[in-house]
Tab-separated table of C-alpha atoms in Angstrom:
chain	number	residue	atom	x	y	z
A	1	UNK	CA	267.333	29.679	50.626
A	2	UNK	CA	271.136	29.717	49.267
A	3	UNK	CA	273.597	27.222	50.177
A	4	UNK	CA	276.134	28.818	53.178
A	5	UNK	CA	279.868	27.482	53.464
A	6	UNK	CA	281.972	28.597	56.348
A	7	UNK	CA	285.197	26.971	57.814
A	8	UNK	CA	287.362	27.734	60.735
A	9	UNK	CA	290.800	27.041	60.889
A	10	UNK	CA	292.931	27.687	63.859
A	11	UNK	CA	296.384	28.426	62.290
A	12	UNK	CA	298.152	29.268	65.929
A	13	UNK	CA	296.946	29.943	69.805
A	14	UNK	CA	294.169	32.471	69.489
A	15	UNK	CA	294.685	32.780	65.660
A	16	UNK	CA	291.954	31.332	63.747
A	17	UNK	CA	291.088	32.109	59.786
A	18	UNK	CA	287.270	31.949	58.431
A	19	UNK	CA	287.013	30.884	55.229
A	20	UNK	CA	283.547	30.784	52.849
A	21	UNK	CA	282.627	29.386	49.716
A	22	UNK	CA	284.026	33.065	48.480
A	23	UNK	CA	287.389	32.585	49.965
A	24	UNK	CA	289.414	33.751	53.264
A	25	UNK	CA	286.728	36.305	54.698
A	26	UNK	CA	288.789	37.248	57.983
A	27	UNK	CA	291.433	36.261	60.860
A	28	UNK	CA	290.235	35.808	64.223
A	29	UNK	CA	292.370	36.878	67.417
A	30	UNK	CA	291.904	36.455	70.972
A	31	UNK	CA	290.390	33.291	72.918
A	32	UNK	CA	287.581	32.707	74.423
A	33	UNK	CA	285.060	35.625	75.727
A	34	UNK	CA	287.702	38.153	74.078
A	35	UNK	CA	287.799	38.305	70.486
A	36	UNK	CA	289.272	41.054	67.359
A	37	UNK	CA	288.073	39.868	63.440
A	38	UNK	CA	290.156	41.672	60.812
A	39	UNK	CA	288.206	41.265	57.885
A	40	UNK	CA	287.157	42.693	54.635
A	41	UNK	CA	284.141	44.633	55.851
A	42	UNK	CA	286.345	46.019	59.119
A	43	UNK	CA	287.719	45.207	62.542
A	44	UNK	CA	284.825	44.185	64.914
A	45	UNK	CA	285.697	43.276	68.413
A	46	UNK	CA	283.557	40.815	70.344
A	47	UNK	CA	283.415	40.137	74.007
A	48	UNK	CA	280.867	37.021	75.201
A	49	UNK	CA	279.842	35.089	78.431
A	50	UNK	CA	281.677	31.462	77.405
A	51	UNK	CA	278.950	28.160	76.981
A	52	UNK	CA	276.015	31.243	77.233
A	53	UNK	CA	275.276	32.002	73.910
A	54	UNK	CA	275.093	35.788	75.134
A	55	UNK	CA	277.893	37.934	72.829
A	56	UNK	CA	278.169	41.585	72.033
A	57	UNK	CA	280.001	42.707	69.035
A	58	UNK	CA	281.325	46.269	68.231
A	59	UNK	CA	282.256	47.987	64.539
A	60	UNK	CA	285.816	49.656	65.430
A	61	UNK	CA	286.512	50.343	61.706
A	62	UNK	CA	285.662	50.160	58.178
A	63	UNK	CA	282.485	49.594	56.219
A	64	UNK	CA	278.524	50.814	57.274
A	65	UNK	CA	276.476	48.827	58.898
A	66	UNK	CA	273.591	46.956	57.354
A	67	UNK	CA	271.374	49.674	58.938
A	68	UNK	CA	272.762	52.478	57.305
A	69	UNK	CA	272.905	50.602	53.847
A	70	UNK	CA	269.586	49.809	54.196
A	71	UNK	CA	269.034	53.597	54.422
A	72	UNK	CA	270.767	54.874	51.248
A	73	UNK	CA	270.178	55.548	48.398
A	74	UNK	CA	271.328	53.537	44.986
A	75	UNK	CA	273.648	55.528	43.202
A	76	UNK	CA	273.222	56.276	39.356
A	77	UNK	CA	275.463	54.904	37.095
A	78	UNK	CA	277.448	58.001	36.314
A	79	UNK	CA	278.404	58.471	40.209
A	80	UNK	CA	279.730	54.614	40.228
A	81	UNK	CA	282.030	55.485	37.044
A	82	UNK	CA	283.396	58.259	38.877
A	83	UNK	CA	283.701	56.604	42.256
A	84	UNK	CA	285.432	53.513	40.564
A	85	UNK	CA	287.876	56.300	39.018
A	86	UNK	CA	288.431	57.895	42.123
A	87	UNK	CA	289.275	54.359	43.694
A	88	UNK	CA	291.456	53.662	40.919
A	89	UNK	CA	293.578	56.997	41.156
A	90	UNK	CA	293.511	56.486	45.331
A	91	UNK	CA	295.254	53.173	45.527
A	92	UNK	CA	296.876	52.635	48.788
A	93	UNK	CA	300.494	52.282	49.193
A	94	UNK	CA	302.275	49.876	51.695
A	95	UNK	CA	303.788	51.548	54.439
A	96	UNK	CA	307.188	50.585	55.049
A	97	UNK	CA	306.260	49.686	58.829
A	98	UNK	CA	303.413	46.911	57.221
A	99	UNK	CA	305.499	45.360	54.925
A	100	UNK	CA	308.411	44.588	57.732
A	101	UNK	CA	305.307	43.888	59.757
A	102	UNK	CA	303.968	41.721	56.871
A	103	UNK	CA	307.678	40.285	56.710
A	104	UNK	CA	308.154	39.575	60.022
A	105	UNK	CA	304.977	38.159	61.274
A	106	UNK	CA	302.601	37.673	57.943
A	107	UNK	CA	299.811	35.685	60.242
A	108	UNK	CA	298.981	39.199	61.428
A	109	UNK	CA	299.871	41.808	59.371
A	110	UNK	CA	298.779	40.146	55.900
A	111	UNK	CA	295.083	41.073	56.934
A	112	UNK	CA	295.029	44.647	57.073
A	113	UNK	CA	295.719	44.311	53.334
A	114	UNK	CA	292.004	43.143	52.916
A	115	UNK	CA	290.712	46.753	53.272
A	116	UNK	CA	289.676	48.447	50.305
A	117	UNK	CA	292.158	50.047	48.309
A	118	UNK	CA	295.069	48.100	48.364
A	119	UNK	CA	296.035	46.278	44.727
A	120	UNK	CA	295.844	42.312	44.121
A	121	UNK	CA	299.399	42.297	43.241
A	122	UNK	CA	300.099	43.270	47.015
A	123	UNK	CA	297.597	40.703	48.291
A	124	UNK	CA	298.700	37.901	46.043
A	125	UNK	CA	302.383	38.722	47.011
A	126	UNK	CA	301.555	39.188	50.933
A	127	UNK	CA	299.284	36.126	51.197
A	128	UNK	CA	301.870	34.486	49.279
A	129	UNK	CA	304.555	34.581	51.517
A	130	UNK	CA	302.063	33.739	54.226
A	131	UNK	CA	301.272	30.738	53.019
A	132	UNK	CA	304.926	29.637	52.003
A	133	UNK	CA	305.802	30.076	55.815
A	134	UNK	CA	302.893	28.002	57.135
A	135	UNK	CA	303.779	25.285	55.361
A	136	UNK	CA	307.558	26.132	55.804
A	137	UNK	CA	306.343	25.630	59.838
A	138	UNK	CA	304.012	22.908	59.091
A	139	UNK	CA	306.719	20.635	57.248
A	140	UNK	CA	309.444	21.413	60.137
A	141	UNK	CA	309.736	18.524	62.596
A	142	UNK	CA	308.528	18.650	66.062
């Protein structure tokens, strides 16, 4: 049995981030009984009985789940090289309506950067800026 690390941290009302001993791993929005998590793997929305215990959770987007991964098959080493090309060629481009979005209000937008595709420059930059305004809010007096 491995060692588990996972921290909550509510950044707003109904804004919390989850971080793990690999890093930020996704932004949770909504309250209680109602909840959207934007994170690496996809956007999963979860709706629960509050103080029950009971949840459900639904995949919107992104990633397989662990059934279907469990299903296929490992790929040989000469269909990884040319995936990892593919991936490389395919990088994803900001639209111009996420980066005002990432502008504007980064404790929402920055997130969507987390799916596959985009380049560490962007996320650096994005998370970046996220960060400066947080503590730009934090440091502000009351």
């Amino acid at each position: 049995m491995g060692l588990k690390f996972h921290k909550r941290i509510k950044i707003a009302p109904g804004v919390k981030i989850n971080i793990t001993r690999k890093g930020i791993s996704s932004v949770s929005l909504g309250a209680k009984g109602a909840t959207v998590n934007l994170g690496k793997k996809g956007v999963n929305a979860t709706t629960s009985i509050p103080r029950t215990g009971l949840s459900y959770t639904q995949k919107l987007s992104g990633g397989t789940s662990s059934k279907q991964n469990l299903i296929e098959q490992v790929p040989s080493t000469e269909q990884l090289n040319i995936e990892s090309q593919q991936t490389e060629v395919a990088r994803r481009k900001i639209s111009f309506l996420l980066g005002i979005g990432i502008i504007m209000m980064p404790y929402i937008f920055v997130w969507f950067l987390l799916r596959s595709g985009y380049s560490r420059r962007a996320r650096y930059i994005s998370f970046g800026w996220l960060i400066l305004l947080l503590l730009i809010m934090r440091s502000q007096p009351v």
